[in-house]
Short mmCIF file of C-alpha atoms in Angstrom, two decimals:
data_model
loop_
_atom_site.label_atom_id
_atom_site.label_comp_id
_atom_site.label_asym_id
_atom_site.label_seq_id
_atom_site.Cartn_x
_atom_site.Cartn_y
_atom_site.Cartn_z
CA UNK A 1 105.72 18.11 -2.79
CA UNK A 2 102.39 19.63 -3.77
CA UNK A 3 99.13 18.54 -2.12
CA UNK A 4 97.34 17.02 -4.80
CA UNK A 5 93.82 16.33 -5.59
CA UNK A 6 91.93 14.82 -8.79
CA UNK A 7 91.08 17.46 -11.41
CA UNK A 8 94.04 19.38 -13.29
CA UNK A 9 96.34 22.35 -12.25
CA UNK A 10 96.35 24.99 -14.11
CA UNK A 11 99.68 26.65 -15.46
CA UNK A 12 99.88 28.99 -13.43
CA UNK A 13 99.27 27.08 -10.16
CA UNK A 14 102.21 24.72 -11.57
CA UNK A 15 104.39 27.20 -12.41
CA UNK A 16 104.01 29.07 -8.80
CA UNK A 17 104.57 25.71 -7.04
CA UNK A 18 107.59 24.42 -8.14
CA UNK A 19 109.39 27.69 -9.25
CA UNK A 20 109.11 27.52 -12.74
CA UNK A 21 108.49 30.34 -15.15
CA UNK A 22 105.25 29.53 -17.22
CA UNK A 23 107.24 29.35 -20.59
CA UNK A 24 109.77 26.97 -19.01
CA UNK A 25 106.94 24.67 -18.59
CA UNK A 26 105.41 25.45 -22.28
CA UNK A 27 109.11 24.76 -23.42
CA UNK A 28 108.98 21.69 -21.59
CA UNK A 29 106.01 20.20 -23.90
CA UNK A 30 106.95 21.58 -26.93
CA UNK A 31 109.98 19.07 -26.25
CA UNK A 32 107.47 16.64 -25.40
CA UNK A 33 109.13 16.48 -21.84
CA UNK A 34 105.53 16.90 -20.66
CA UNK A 35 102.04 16.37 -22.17
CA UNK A 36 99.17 18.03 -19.99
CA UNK A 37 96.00 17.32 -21.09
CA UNK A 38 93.75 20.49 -22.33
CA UNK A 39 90.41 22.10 -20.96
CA UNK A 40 87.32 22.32 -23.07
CA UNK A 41 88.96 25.98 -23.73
CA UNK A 42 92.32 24.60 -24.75
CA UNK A 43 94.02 25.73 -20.91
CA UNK A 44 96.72 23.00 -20.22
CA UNK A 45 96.03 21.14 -17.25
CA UNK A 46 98.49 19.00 -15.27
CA UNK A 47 97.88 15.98 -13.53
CA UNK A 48 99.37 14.17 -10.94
CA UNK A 49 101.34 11.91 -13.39
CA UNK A 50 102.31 15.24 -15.22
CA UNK A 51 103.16 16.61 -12.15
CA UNK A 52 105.49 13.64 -10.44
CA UNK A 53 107.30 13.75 -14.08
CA UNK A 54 107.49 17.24 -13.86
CA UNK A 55 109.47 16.85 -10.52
CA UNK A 56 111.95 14.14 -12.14
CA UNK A 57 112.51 16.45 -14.57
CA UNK A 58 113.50 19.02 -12.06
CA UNK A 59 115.28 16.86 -10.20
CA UNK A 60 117.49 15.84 -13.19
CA UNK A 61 117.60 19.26 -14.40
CA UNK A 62 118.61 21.14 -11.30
CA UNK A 63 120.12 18.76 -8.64
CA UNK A 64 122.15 17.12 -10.73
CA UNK A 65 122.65 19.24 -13.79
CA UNK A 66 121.62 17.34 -16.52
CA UNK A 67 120.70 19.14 -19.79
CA UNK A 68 117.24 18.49 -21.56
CA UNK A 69 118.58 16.51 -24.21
CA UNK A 70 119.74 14.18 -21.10
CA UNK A 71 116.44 14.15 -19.46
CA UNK A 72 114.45 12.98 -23.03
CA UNK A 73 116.73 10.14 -23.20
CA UNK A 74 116.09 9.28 -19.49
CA UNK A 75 112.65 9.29 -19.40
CA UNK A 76 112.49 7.14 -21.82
CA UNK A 77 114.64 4.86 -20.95
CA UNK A 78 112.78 4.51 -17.57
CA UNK A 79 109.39 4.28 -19.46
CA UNK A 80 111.43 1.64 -21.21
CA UNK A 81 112.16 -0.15 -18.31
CA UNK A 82 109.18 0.26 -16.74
CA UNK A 83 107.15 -1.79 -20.07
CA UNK A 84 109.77 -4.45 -19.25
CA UNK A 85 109.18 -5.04 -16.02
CA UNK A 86 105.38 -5.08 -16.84
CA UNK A 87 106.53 -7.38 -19.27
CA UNK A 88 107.95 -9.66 -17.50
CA UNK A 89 106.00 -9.81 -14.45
CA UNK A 90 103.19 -10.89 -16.66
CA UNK A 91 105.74 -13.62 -18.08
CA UNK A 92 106.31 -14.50 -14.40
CA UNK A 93 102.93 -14.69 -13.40
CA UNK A 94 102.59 -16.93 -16.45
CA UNK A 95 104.96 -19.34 -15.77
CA UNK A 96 103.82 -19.47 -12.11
CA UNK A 97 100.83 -20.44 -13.68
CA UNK A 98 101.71 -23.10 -15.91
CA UNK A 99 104.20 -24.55 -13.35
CA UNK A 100 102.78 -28.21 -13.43
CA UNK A 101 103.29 -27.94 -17.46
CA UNK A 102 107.12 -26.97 -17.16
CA UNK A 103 107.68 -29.48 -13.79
CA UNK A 104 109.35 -32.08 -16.28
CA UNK A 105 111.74 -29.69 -17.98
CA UNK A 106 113.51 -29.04 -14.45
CA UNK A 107 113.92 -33.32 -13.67
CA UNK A 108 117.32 -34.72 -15.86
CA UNK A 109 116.61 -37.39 -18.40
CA UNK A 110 116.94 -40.77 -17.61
CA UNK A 111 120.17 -43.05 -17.34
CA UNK A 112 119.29 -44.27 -20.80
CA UNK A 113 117.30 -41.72 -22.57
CA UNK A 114 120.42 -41.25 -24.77
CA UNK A 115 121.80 -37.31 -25.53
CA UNK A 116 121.40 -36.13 -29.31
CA UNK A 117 125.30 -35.39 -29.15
CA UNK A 118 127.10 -38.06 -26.87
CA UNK A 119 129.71 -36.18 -24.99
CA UNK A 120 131.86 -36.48 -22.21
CA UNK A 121 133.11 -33.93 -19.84
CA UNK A 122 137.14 -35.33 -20.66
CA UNK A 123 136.78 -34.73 -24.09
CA UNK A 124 135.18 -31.54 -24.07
CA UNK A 125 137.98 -30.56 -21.63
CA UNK A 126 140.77 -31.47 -23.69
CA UNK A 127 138.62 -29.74 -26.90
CA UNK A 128 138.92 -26.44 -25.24
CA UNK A 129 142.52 -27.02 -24.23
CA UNK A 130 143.70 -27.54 -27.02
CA UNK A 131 141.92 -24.46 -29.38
CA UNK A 132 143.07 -22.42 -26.26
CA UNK A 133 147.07 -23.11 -26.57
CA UNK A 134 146.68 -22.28 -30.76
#
C-alpha cells in the first residue's frame, strides 16, 4: 500500500504505483469504476478514497479474476450495503433512544385484556394438521 498524504495523485504517480498503464486507469472512469476529482487544469487527481477503491478493484480484477462487468456490480452492491448499515445503525441508535417509549410493547398483555382473534394453541394445531394431510 501507498503512503498517502492529503492532496491528490496525479496519474502518473497512480499508474507507477500500483502497476497500471495510464489508459487502464482512464478506462477505469470512463466505466465509472473510478471518479478522480480534476485540477483547476482539468489533470485527474486521485484521492485516498479513489485510491483504496482503486485497490479493490485490483484485487477483484487480478487475484481473483473477476471481469469489469463483475467488479461494477460489486461495488455497488457493497456501496449498497454499506447505506444499509448506515441505515440501520441510525435506526438502532433510534430505538436505543426511544427505549422507555417501546418498554410496554416487550411486557405480554394482561390475563384479561382479551386477543382480537381468540385462539388456542390445540386448535391451531389440529388447523395445520389437517390442510397438511390434503
Amino acid at each position: 500500500m501507498a503512503v498517502r498524504r492529503k492532496t491528490g495523485y496525479m496519474i502518473s504517480a497512480v499508474a507507477e504505483t500500483y502497476h497500471v498503464h495510464p489508459q487502464t486507469l482512464r478506462l477505469y472512469e470512463r466505466l465509472g469504476l473510478l471518479k478522480p476529482s480534476r485540477s483547476e487544469g482539468n489533470t485527474r487527481l486521485y484521492t485516498d478514497v479513489d485510491l483504496e477503491r482503486l485497490e479493490v478493484i485490483l484485487n477483484l480484477t487480478r487475484d481473483l479474476g473477476v471481469n469489469l462487468a463483475g467488479v461494477e456490480i460489486i461495488l455497488n452492491m457493497r456501496e449498497k450495503m454499506d447505506a444499509m448499515q448506515r441505515e440501520f445503525e441510525r435506526f438502532f441508535s433510534y430505538l436505543q433512544s426511544h427505549a422507555e417509549e417501546f418498554s410496554h410493547l416487550t411486557e405480554p398483555p394482561p390475563p384479561g385484556a382479551g386477543a382480537l382473534v381468540p385462539a388456542s394453541r390445540a386448535a391451531t394445531f389440529l388447523r395445520r394438521r389437517t390442510t397438511r394431510q390434503h
